[in-house]
Amino acid sequence: MASEIKFGTDGWRGVIAWNFTFENVRRVAQALADYINENAPSDEKGKMPKIFVGFDRRFMSDLFAADIASIFRSNKIDVTLSDRPVSTPVAACLSLSKFWMSIMVTASHNPANYNGIKIKLAGGSASARVTKEVEELLDQNSVLFLYGQKAEQKDCSDVYFKYVASHVNLKKIKTFKGKVVMDYMHGAAAGYMEKFLSEKQVIALRAEHDPTFGGAQPEPVEKNLSVLKKTVVEKKAALGVAFDGDGDRVALVDEKGTYLTPCVIAAVLCDYLIKNKKLKGKIVQTVSMGYLLKRIARQYNMLFEEVGVGFKHVAERMALEDVAFGVEESGGFAWKGNLPDRDGLTVALAFLEVMAVTGQKASELCAAVAQEYGASVYLRKDLPLSKPADKAALTEKLRKKLPKKINGRKVAEFSTLDGLKIILENDEWLLLRPSGTEPLLRIYAESATKKDTLALIEFGEKLTAPYLK
């Protein structure tokens, strides 16, 4: 019996040689080929648009990508295969202009024994509607894999670098004289910052190609950034930057070695863009984000909306509505005029632009945001699950157990958009939700102090404990 294949919050992922196998990748490739042949618009001469296939530095990513491209060729699809590992933002950017669709072989921030496939359309993640249609096409036709159907291999990454250069203020960034420590986490975006800053300014960590990621998970969250934080302080750098395995997620560390939460980074960037670039439109964030952007929207009379976890939900809004700024908790930021997708490099360069324009240190920018919109201490804790949880069923069980007060504060409202989000009377909040990509229960919380945030996390652990056994 064939393995079940499901696309999660951003693509399909599995364990290499367990369920992420050549057989399953070929099944997905044929379903994608069928989707492309049914949906891709042809020109007046009947010619189909081009498709790009990229891959990251993971074990055998290049071989999986080559199989996908060969199956596309066998199905008479015009395809270009990258001749080197690239970041997911490169693939996303190419789907914006040069290609109708990009397929990226990557498992993003997951451990080294995972791999996966992402679909990019019009510069962003494919919608749930598209991935559902691809799932429905699985095994509808036998895999067509003809001998000798090798795709053209080419380096298309310059298109992306030119795009990024035209969407940040390079002139201002060039005036920035400080050093930046780059933790590439052995990922596909290694060396990207050096294309925009002088080599003397960049101190690179974990830039070499290592499919094991040095034995660590290539996820830019605080627990994985101890070397980055230490190096920033030792080298007296102005900023620390970390990218995940495929370069779409980003984390920042200030000159004091302090990790900056995505809530704070989003507030600094959004506030700057509104004040300095007259950014207008709706602010959209995933339900796992906090109250700072809500307060910014309130102050500037902007529409505000929360969507489900996964940047594809933000991207959908950006494609359909007048969205000024979009963000998700996992280091994904986008704003009007840029790619409607996560892009670690653009975010890092934009933050450097803010520092250069304002003349302020990273810590000073964060302090100014706290002064204007309130302090934010945001934490996330992941609890292992013995097996994947039914999100809707677990959410309903937790909702029924919800008290009227938490840690002495009244529950003002709750949301079951994606898990259970509990909002207290003073904007503090707690979110409990199973991950869409891993067997984990995620607990998120935000308040004005670390003590109160930890107390919310502890309450979340107690509330969910009976359902984790």
Tab-separated table of C-alpha atoms in Angstrom:
chain	number	residue	atom	x	y	z
A	1	MET	CA	0.000	0.000	0.000
A	2	ALA	CA	1.361	3.425	-0.981
A	3	SER	CA	2.296	5.879	1.759
A	4	GLU	CA	-0.104	8.727	2.476
A	5	ILE	CA	1.249	12.085	1.352
A	6	LYS	CA	-0.120	15.294	2.854
A	7	PHE	CA	1.017	18.880	2.399
A	8	GLY	CA	1.292	20.737	5.719
A	9	THR	CA	1.757	24.412	6.573
A	10	ASP	CA	4.434	24.799	3.884
A	11	GLY	CA	4.940	21.728	1.763
A	12	TRP	CA	5.223	17.993	2.205
A	13	ARG	CA	7.953	16.657	4.462
A	14	GLY	CA	9.108	13.244	5.582
A	15	VAL	CA	12.014	11.232	6.941
A	16	ILE	CA	14.550	10.279	4.278
A	17	ALA	CA	14.370	6.567	3.384
A	18	TRP	CA	11.270	6.135	5.570
A	19	ASN	CA	8.490	8.014	3.833
A	20	PHE	CA	10.538	10.559	1.889
A	21	THR	CA	11.724	8.035	-0.679
A	22	PHE	CA	12.447	8.156	-4.401
A	23	GLU	CA	9.229	6.232	-5.014
A	24	ASN	CA	7.121	8.782	-3.097
A	25	VAL	CA	8.950	11.764	-4.563
A	26	ARG	CA	8.206	10.405	-8.033
A	27	ARG	CA	4.531	10.009	-7.122
A	28	VAL	CA	4.435	13.657	-6.051
A	29	ALA	CA	6.354	14.697	-9.172
A	30	GLN	CA	3.796	13.000	-11.426
A	31	ALA	CA	0.914	14.624	-9.530
A	32	LEU	CA	2.645	17.998	-9.933
A	33	ALA	CA	3.190	17.324	-13.638
A	34	ASP	CA	-0.503	16.500	-14.038
A	35	TYR	CA	-1.452	19.672	-12.145
A	36	ILE	CA	0.876	21.787	-14.309
A	37	ASN	CA	-0.421	20.301	-17.567
A	38	GLU	CA	-4.015	20.886	-16.466
A	39	ASN	CA	-3.584	24.407	-15.061
A	40	ALA	CA	-0.577	26.205	-16.529
A	41	PRO	CA	-1.667	28.849	-19.047
A	42	SER	CA	-0.309	28.453	-22.576
A	43	ASP	CA	0.467	31.351	-24.917
A	44	GLU	CA	-1.232	32.042	-28.244
A	45	LYS	CA	1.061	29.480	-29.892
A	46	GLY	CA	0.090	26.847	-27.345
A	47	LYS	CA	3.465	26.900	-25.624
A	48	MET	CA	3.431	26.066	-21.907
A	49	PRO	CA	5.295	28.236	-19.382
A	50	LYS	CA	8.575	27.168	-17.809
A	51	ILE	CA	8.962	25.450	-14.434
A	52	PHE	CA	11.967	25.780	-12.107
A	53	VAL	CA	13.225	23.020	-9.811
A	54	GLY	CA	15.619	23.975	-7.012
A	55	PHE	CA	17.158	22.152	-4.074
A	56	ASP	CA	18.933	22.903	-0.808
A	57	ARG	CA	22.039	21.336	0.766
A	58	ARG	CA	20.288	18.383	2.389
A	59	PHE	CA	21.315	14.786	1.829
A	60	MET	CA	20.427	13.778	-1.755
A	61	SER	CA	18.341	16.913	-2.385
A	62	ASP	CA	20.070	17.289	-5.747
A	63	LEU	CA	19.164	13.726	-6.739
A	64	PHE	CA	15.524	14.086	-5.692
A	65	ALA	CA	15.336	17.365	-7.632
A	66	ALA	CA	16.875	15.735	-10.721
A	67	ASP	CA	14.191	13.016	-10.625
A	68	ILE	CA	11.415	15.602	-10.365
A	69	ALA	CA	12.850	17.541	-13.324
A	70	SER	CA	13.200	14.347	-15.403
A	71	ILE	CA	9.578	13.399	-14.740
A	72	PHE	CA	8.502	16.895	-15.767
A	73	ARG	CA	10.504	16.501	-18.999
A	74	SER	CA	8.918	13.098	-19.588
A	75	ASN	CA	5.518	14.824	-19.291
A	76	LYS	CA	6.569	17.394	-21.934
A	77	ILE	CA	7.014	20.224	-19.427
A	78	ASP	CA	9.666	22.864	-20.099
A	79	VAL	CA	11.788	22.710	-16.943
A	80	THR	CA	15.035	24.244	-15.691
A	81	LEU	CA	16.938	22.494	-12.907
A	82	SER	CA	19.238	24.545	-10.689
A	83	ASP	CA	22.884	23.589	-11.083
A	84	ARG	CA	23.619	24.341	-7.408
A	85	PRO	CA	21.893	24.497	-4.013
A	86	VAL	CA	19.759	27.634	-3.630
A	87	SER	CA	17.618	29.169	-0.917
A	88	THR	CA	13.845	28.868	-1.059
A	89	PRO	CA	13.505	32.663	-1.589
A	90	VAL	CA	15.453	32.205	-4.841
A	91	ALA	CA	12.855	29.672	-5.999
A	92	ALA	CA	10.010	31.930	-4.843
A	93	CYS	CA	11.459	34.936	-6.674
A	94	LEU	CA	11.858	32.946	-9.889
A	95	SER	CA	8.181	31.974	-9.745
A	96	LEU	CA	7.340	35.681	-9.678
A	97	SER	CA	8.745	36.469	-13.103
A	98	LYS	CA	10.850	33.957	-15.036
A	99	PHE	CA	8.877	30.797	-14.296
A	100	TRP	CA	5.205	29.963	-13.774
A	101	MET	CA	5.958	27.642	-10.855
A	102	SER	CA	8.969	26.688	-8.766
A	103	ILE	CA	9.422	23.371	-6.980
A	104	MET	CA	11.895	23.384	-4.106
A	105	VAL	CA	13.371	20.244	-2.552
A	106	THR	CA	13.910	21.181	1.076
A	107	ALA	CA	12.734	20.393	4.588
A	108	SER	CA	13.414	23.960	5.692
A	109	HIS	CA	14.329	24.017	9.411
A	110	ASN	CA	13.659	20.332	10.117
A	111	PRO	CA	16.410	17.952	11.329
A	112	ALA	CA	18.926	16.500	8.876
A	113	ASN	CA	17.084	13.200	8.462
A	114	TYR	CA	14.103	15.023	6.929
A	115	ASN	CA	13.545	16.279	3.413
A	116	GLY	CA	10.560	17.764	1.652
A	117	ILE	CA	8.987	19.554	-1.289
A	118	LYS	CA	7.656	23.126	-1.410
A	119	ILE	CA	5.550	24.620	-4.199
A	120	LYS	CA	5.944	28.287	-5.120
A	121	LEU	CA	3.540	30.254	-7.324
A	122	ALA	CA	3.533	33.991	-8.133
A	123	GLY	CA	6.350	34.607	-5.656
A	124	GLY	CA	4.788	32.848	-2.683
A	125	SER	CA	3.727	29.532	-1.205
A	126	ALA	CA	1.034	27.605	-3.030
A	127	SER	CA	-2.393	27.978	-1.462
A	128	ALA	CA	-4.205	25.210	0.380
A	129	ARG	CA	-6.473	24.903	-2.658
A	130	VAL	CA	-3.499	24.162	-4.933
A	131	THR	CA	-1.871	21.651	-2.580
A	132	LYS	CA	-5.219	19.899	-2.116
A	133	GLU	CA	-5.591	19.561	-5.884
A	134	VAL	CA	-2.073	18.126	-6.110
A	135	GLU	CA	-2.916	15.627	-3.358
A	136	GLU	CA	-6.051	14.585	-5.251
A	137	LEU	CA	-3.954	13.903	-8.367
A	138	LEU	CA	-1.639	11.498	-6.545
A	139	ASP	CA	-1.639	8.059	-8.201
A	140	GLN	CA	-4.278	9.115	-10.728
A	141	ASN	CA	-1.693	8.364	-13.430
A	142	SER	CA	1.310	6.065	-13.442
A	143	VAL	CA	4.653	7.794	-13.056
A	144	LEU	CA	6.009	8.685	-16.505
A	145	PHE	CA	9.789	8.559	-16.170
A	146	LEU	CA	11.380	8.108	-19.596
A	147	TYR	CA	15.042	7.222	-19.942
A	148	GLY	CA	17.364	10.051	-20.939
A	149	GLN	CA	14.962	12.910	-20.113
A	150	LYS	CA	17.483	15.162	-18.377
A	151	ALA	CA	16.575	18.779	-17.732
A	152	GLU	CA	18.653	21.817	-18.591
A	153	GLN	CA	20.753	22.827	-15.581
A	154	LYS	CA	21.375	26.497	-14.933
A	155	ASP	CA	22.237	28.988	-12.184
A	156	CYS	CA	19.294	31.392	-11.978
A	157	SER	CA	20.098	32.933	-8.587
A	158	ASP	CA	21.270	36.274	-10.047
A	159	VAL	CA	17.629	37.087	-10.796
A	160	TYR	CA	16.957	36.908	-7.067
A	161	PHE	CA	19.982	38.965	-6.026
A	162	LYS	CA	19.043	41.710	-8.477
A	163	TYR	CA	15.480	41.657	-7.156
A	164	VAL	CA	16.651	42.013	-3.543
A	165	ALA	CA	19.071	44.812	-4.478
A	166	SER	CA	16.216	46.763	-6.087
A	167	HIS	CA	13.917	46.349	-3.058
A	168	VAL	CA	16.170	47.608	-0.266
A	169	ASN	CA	17.986	50.931	0.031
A	170	LEU	CA	21.469	49.730	-0.905
A	171	LYS	CA	22.819	53.275	-0.896
A	172	LYS	CA	21.923	53.661	2.781
A	173	ILE	CA	23.034	50.135	3.657
A	174	LYS	CA	26.469	50.895	2.164
A	175	THR	CA	26.869	53.669	4.762
A	176	PHE	CA	26.571	51.073	7.539
A	177	LYS	CA	30.088	50.500	8.869
A	178	GLY	CA	29.567	47.914	11.600
A	179	LYS	CA	30.256	44.195	11.497
A	180	VAL	CA	27.576	41.555	11.043
A	181	VAL	CA	27.936	37.996	12.286
A	182	MET	CA	26.176	35.587	9.927
A	183	ASP	CA	25.198	32.144	11.195
A	184	TYR	CA	24.301	30.296	8.014
A	185	MET	CA	23.574	27.059	9.919
A	186	HIS	CA	25.205	25.132	7.029
A	187	GLY	CA	22.178	26.089	4.943
A	188	ALA	CA	21.613	26.931	1.297
A	189	ALA	CA	21.841	30.727	1.828
A	190	ALA	CA	25.517	30.568	2.859
A	191	GLY	CA	27.459	33.456	1.337
A	192	TYR	CA	24.395	35.501	0.430
A	193	MET	CA	25.098	38.439	2.772
A	194	GLU	CA	28.604	38.807	1.330
A	195	LYS	CA	27.007	39.831	-1.963
A	196	PHE	CA	25.695	43.018	-0.294
A	197	LEU	CA	28.272	43.884	2.371
A	198	SER	CA	32.053	43.929	2.115
A	199	GLU	CA	33.804	40.719	3.174
A	200	LYS	CA	35.508	42.639	5.995
A	201	GLN	CA	32.107	43.413	7.501
A	202	VAL	CA	30.824	39.843	7.503
A	203	ILE	CA	31.892	37.247	10.057
A	204	ALA	CA	30.540	33.929	8.780
A	205	LEU	CA	29.673	30.978	11.009
A	206	ARG	CA	28.681	27.484	9.827
A	207	ALA	CA	28.922	28.469	6.166
A	208	GLU	CA	30.425	25.215	4.850
A	209	HIS	CA	28.285	22.552	3.179
A	210	ASP	CA	27.345	19.888	5.737
A	211	PRO	CA	24.210	17.761	5.119
A	212	THR	CA	24.171	16.838	8.825
A	213	PHE	CA	24.044	20.538	9.815
A	214	GLY	CA	26.811	19.879	12.322
A	215	GLY	CA	24.526	17.575	14.264
A	216	ALA	CA	22.153	20.440	15.101
A	217	GLN	CA	18.733	21.395	13.771
A	218	PRO	CA	19.004	24.292	11.286
A	219	GLU	CA	16.246	26.306	12.950
A	220	PRO	CA	17.015	29.921	13.932
A	221	VAL	CA	15.380	29.902	17.368
A	222	GLU	CA	17.079	31.173	20.509
A	223	LYS	CA	18.135	27.777	21.906
A	224	ASN	CA	20.211	27.185	18.732
A	225	LEU	CA	21.953	30.571	18.681
A	226	SER	CA	24.379	30.444	21.623
A	227	VAL	CA	27.491	30.592	19.386
A	228	LEU	CA	26.018	33.486	17.379
A	229	LYS	CA	25.200	35.459	20.531
A	230	LYS	CA	28.661	34.844	21.973
A	231	THR	CA	30.431	35.774	18.721
A	232	VAL	CA	28.489	39.040	18.336
A	233	VAL	CA	29.681	40.177	21.776
A	234	GLU	CA	33.280	38.933	21.350
A	235	LYS	CA	33.711	40.541	17.922
A	236	LYS	CA	31.875	43.725	18.967
A	237	ALA	CA	29.537	43.307	16.022
A	238	ALA	CA	26.515	45.519	15.416
A	239	LEU	CA	24.152	42.678	14.561
A	240	GLY	CA	23.897	38.905	14.482
A	241	VAL	CA	21.842	37.148	11.794
A	242	ALA	CA	20.881	33.481	11.452
A	243	PHE	CA	19.160	31.775	8.520
A	244	ASP	CA	17.525	28.368	8.570
A	245	GLY	CA	18.375	25.455	6.285
A	246	ASP	CA	16.686	26.927	3.201
A	247	GLY	CA	17.201	30.610	3.964
A	248	ASP	CA	13.606	31.785	4.267
A	249	ARG	CA	13.493	32.077	8.057
A	250	VAL	CA	15.638	34.568	9.935
A	251	ALA	CA	16.614	35.398	13.499
A	252	LEU	CA	18.391	38.534	14.739
A	253	VAL	CA	20.646	39.216	17.734
A	254	ASP	CA	21.471	42.758	18.883
A	255	GLU	CA	24.928	44.137	19.690
A	256	LYS	CA	24.581	42.981	23.311
A	257	GLY	CA	23.991	39.380	22.255
A	258	THR	CA	20.279	39.579	23.040
A	259	TYR	CA	17.941	37.505	20.901
A	260	LEU	CA	15.240	39.615	19.260
A	261	THR	CA	11.838	37.933	19.128
A	262	PRO	CA	9.865	37.954	15.847
A	263	CYS	CA	7.282	40.165	17.584
A	264	VAL	CA	9.886	42.846	18.235
A	265	ILE	CA	11.549	42.553	14.797
A	266	ALA	CA	8.152	42.883	13.112
A	267	ALA	CA	7.309	45.957	15.202
A	268	VAL	CA	10.639	47.666	14.385
A	269	LEU	CA	10.288	47.032	10.650
A	270	CYS	CA	6.574	47.830	10.391
A	271	ASP	CA	6.881	51.019	12.451
A	272	TYR	CA	9.830	52.167	10.301
A	273	LEU	CA	8.040	51.427	7.025
A	274	ILE	CA	4.920	53.316	8.124
A	275	LYS	CA	6.825	56.355	9.364
A	276	ASN	CA	9.518	56.545	6.682
A	277	LYS	CA	7.972	54.970	3.594
A	278	LYS	CA	4.314	55.831	4.196
A	279	LEU	CA	3.316	52.175	4.152
A	280	LYS	CA	-0.475	51.779	4.013
A	281	GLY	CA	-2.900	48.868	3.976
A	282	LYS	CA	-3.853	45.975	6.205
A	283	ILE	CA	-1.511	44.325	8.710
A	284	VAL	CA	-1.795	40.536	8.669
A	285	GLN	CA	-0.143	38.160	11.102
A	286	THR	CA	-0.453	34.512	11.991
A	287	VAL	CA	-2.324	33.639	15.181
A	288	SER	CA	1.008	32.699	16.796
A	289	MET	CA	2.159	36.341	16.800
A	290	GLY	CA	1.581	38.945	19.513
A	291	TYR	CA	0.074	42.291	20.376
A	292	LEU	CA	2.654	44.820	19.136
A	293	LEU	CA	1.432	44.876	15.529
A	294	LYS	CA	-2.152	45.037	16.744
A	295	ARG	CA	-1.241	48.157	18.712
A	296	ILE	CA	0.593	49.657	15.733
A	297	ALA	CA	-2.461	49.032	13.538
A	298	ARG	CA	-4.666	50.655	16.168
A	299	GLN	CA	-2.423	53.737	16.378
A	300	TYR	CA	-2.280	54.282	12.617
A	301	ASN	CA	-5.913	53.352	11.974
A	302	MET	CA	-4.970	50.364	9.836
A	303	LEU	CA	-6.964	47.171	9.360
A	304	PHE	CA	-5.634	44.173	11.287
A	305	GLU	CA	-6.239	40.447	10.829
A	306	GLU	CA	-4.927	37.164	12.220
A	307	VAL	CA	-4.726	34.044	10.041
A	308	GLY	CA	-3.741	30.423	10.613
A	309	VAL	CA	-0.135	29.376	11.200
A	310	GLY	CA	1.931	29.004	8.037
A	311	PHE	CA	3.154	31.807	5.832
A	312	LYS	CA	1.004	30.566	2.958
A	313	HIS	CA	-2.031	32.021	4.772
A	314	VAL	CA	-0.321	35.422	4.937
A	315	ALA	CA	0.725	35.087	1.287
A	316	GLU	CA	-2.879	34.374	0.263
A	317	ARG	CA	-4.013	37.626	1.867
A	318	MET	CA	-1.147	39.530	0.246
A	319	ALA	CA	-2.159	38.179	-3.168
A	320	LEU	CA	-5.845	39.014	-2.791
A	321	GLU	CA	-5.961	42.153	-0.630
A	322	ASP	CA	-4.168	45.428	0.026
A	323	VAL	CA	-1.806	44.080	2.687
A	324	ALA	CA	0.887	46.435	3.936
A	325	PHE	CA	2.785	44.059	6.194
A	326	GLY	CA	2.588	40.327	6.841
A	327	VAL	CA	4.391	38.201	9.410
A	328	GLU	CA	4.463	34.775	10.953
A	329	GLU	CA	6.102	33.633	14.187
A	330	SER	CA	8.701	31.376	12.530
A	331	GLY	CA	10.928	34.186	11.312
A	332	GLY	CA	8.860	35.051	8.239
A	333	PHE	CA	8.285	38.716	7.293
A	334	ALA	CA	7.014	40.387	4.107
A	335	TRP	CA	5.666	43.783	3.151
A	336	LYS	CA	4.097	45.578	0.213
A	337	GLY	CA	6.359	45.786	-2.817
A	338	ASN	CA	8.439	42.721	-1.913
A	339	LEU	CA	8.040	38.994	-2.400
A	340	PRO	CA	4.810	37.754	-0.790
A	341	ASP	CA	6.893	35.109	0.970
A	342	ARG	CA	9.480	34.632	3.683
A	343	ASP	CA	12.930	35.913	2.756
A	344	GLY	CA	15.633	35.940	5.426
A	345	LEU	CA	18.121	37.982	3.414
A	346	THR	CA	15.706	40.822	2.625
A	347	VAL	CA	14.663	41.060	6.288
A	348	ALA	CA	18.282	41.208	7.482
A	349	LEU	CA	19.145	43.885	4.917
A	350	ALA	CA	16.004	45.870	5.770
A	351	PHE	CA	16.943	45.838	9.459
A	352	LEU	CA	20.438	47.087	8.547
A	353	GLU	CA	18.763	49.828	6.500
A	354	VAL	CA	16.753	50.914	9.549
A	355	MET	CA	19.942	51.018	11.623
A	356	ALA	CA	21.758	53.026	8.931
A	357	VAL	CA	18.926	55.526	8.387
A	358	THR	CA	18.192	56.118	12.080
A	359	GLY	CA	21.775	55.882	13.326
A	360	GLN	CA	20.507	53.722	16.183
A	361	LYS	CA	21.865	50.443	17.485
A	362	ALA	CA	19.677	47.354	17.281
A	363	SER	CA	18.995	47.458	21.026
A	364	GLU	CA	18.015	51.134	20.795
A	365	LEU	CA	15.507	50.412	18.020
A	366	CYS	CA	13.887	47.724	20.157
A	367	ALA	CA	13.822	49.991	23.208
A	368	ALA	CA	12.094	52.709	21.174
A	369	VAL	CA	9.387	50.263	20.087
A	370	ALA	CA	8.854	49.158	23.694
A	371	GLN	CA	8.591	52.774	24.761
A	372	GLU	CA	5.925	53.543	22.161
A	373	TYR	CA	3.902	50.309	22.043
A	374	GLY	CA	4.708	48.508	25.276
A	375	ALA	CA	7.164	45.859	26.414
A	376	SER	CA	6.975	42.398	24.877
A	377	VAL	CA	8.397	39.164	26.262
A	378	TYR	CA	7.482	36.379	23.861
A	379	LEU	CA	8.290	32.703	24.427
A	380	ARG	CA	7.512	29.381	22.800
A	381	LYS	CA	7.846	25.901	24.251
A	382	ASP	CA	7.524	22.675	22.271
A	383	LEU	CA	6.291	19.485	23.920
A	384	PRO	CA	6.776	16.123	22.140
A	385	LEU	CA	3.722	14.110	21.141
A	386	SER	CA	3.832	10.326	20.923
A	387	LYS	CA	1.692	10.583	17.785
A	388	PRO	CA	0.148	13.393	15.719
A	389	ALA	CA	-2.825	15.029	17.437
A	390	ASP	CA	-6.206	15.815	15.930
A	391	LYS	CA	-6.016	19.601	16.102
A	392	ALA	CA	-9.746	20.280	16.029
A	393	ALA	CA	-10.560	17.635	18.665
A	394	LEU	CA	-7.762	18.725	21.009
A	395	THR	CA	-8.709	22.396	20.609
A	396	GLU	CA	-12.314	21.653	21.556
A	397	LYS	CA	-11.250	19.649	24.634
A	398	LEU	CA	-9.001	22.500	25.799
A	399	ARG	CA	-11.696	25.093	25.142
A	400	LYS	CA	-14.122	23.236	27.394
A	401	LYS	CA	-11.529	23.305	30.206
A	402	LEU	CA	-10.862	27.037	29.833
A	403	PRO	CA	-11.330	28.934	33.145
A	404	LYS	CA	-12.648	32.491	33.418
A	405	LYS	CA	-9.357	33.709	34.880
A	406	ILE	CA	-5.711	32.767	34.260
A	407	ASN	CA	-3.083	33.782	36.785
A	408	GLY	CA	-5.514	36.292	38.282
A	409	ARG	CA	-6.383	37.963	34.964
A	410	LYS	CA	-9.746	37.716	33.216
A	411	VAL	CA	-10.020	35.892	29.916
A	412	ALA	CA	-11.254	38.602	27.515
A	413	GLU	CA	-11.721	36.418	24.443
A	414	PHE	CA	-10.490	33.274	22.731
A	415	SER	CA	-9.949	32.088	19.173
A	416	THR	CA	-10.034	28.591	17.695
A	417	LEU	CA	-8.700	29.679	14.299
A	418	ASP	CA	-5.627	27.432	14.597
A	419	GLY	CA	-5.444	25.780	17.997
A	420	LEU	CA	-6.725	27.615	21.073
A	421	LYS	CA	-5.589	31.225	21.539
A	422	ILE	CA	-6.570	32.775	24.866
A	423	ILE	CA	-6.416	36.575	25.136
A	424	LEU	CA	-6.473	38.183	28.557
A	425	GLU	CA	-7.893	41.595	29.473
A	426	ASN	CA	-4.513	43.353	29.247
A	427	ASP	CA	-3.584	41.949	25.775
A	428	GLU	CA	-1.482	39.114	27.229
A	429	TRP	CA	-2.149	35.843	25.454
A	430	LEU	CA	-1.498	32.110	25.311
A	431	LEU	CA	-1.732	29.816	22.277
A	432	LEU	CA	-1.906	26.013	22.409
A	433	ARG	CA	-1.671	24.162	19.082
A	434	PRO	CA	-0.270	20.957	17.571
A	435	SER	CA	2.392	21.566	14.912
A	436	GLY	CA	1.352	21.084	11.301
A	437	THR	CA	4.739	19.584	10.316
A	438	GLU	CA	6.118	17.759	13.390
A	439	PRO	CA	4.782	15.574	16.261
A	440	LEU	CA	4.887	18.492	18.681
A	441	LEU	CA	2.483	20.526	20.788
A	442	ARG	CA	3.530	24.162	20.669
A	443	ILE	CA	2.807	26.546	23.536
A	444	TYR	CA	3.215	30.273	22.810
A	445	ALA	CA	2.781	33.195	25.197
A	446	GLU	CA	3.450	36.935	25.418
A	447	SER	CA	3.266	39.473	28.216
A	448	ALA	CA	5.145	42.552	29.389
A	449	THR	CA	7.487	40.606	31.721
A	450	LYS	CA	9.392	37.341	31.565
A	451	LYS	CA	7.872	36.243	34.871
A	452	ASP	CA	4.309	36.609	33.577
A	453	THR	CA	5.114	34.961	30.231
A	454	LEU	CA	6.690	31.963	31.974
A	455	ALA	CA	3.613	31.736	34.210
A	456	LEU	CA	1.399	31.596	31.107
A	457	ILE	CA	3.581	28.861	29.581
A	458	GLU	CA	3.349	26.895	32.837
A	459	PHE	CA	-0.432	27.236	32.841
A	460	GLY	CA	-0.491	25.975	29.249
A	461	GLU	CA	1.575	22.926	30.189
A	462	LYS	CA	-0.801	22.064	33.039
A	463	LEU	CA	-3.886	22.536	30.871
A	464	THR	CA	-2.550	20.275	28.116
A	465	ALA	CA	-0.819	17.646	30.312
A	466	PRO	CA	-3.811	15.225	30.445
A	467	TYR	CA	-3.910	15.067	26.639
A	468	LEU	CA	-0.187	14.420	25.992
A	469	LYS	CA	-0.081	10.902	27.463
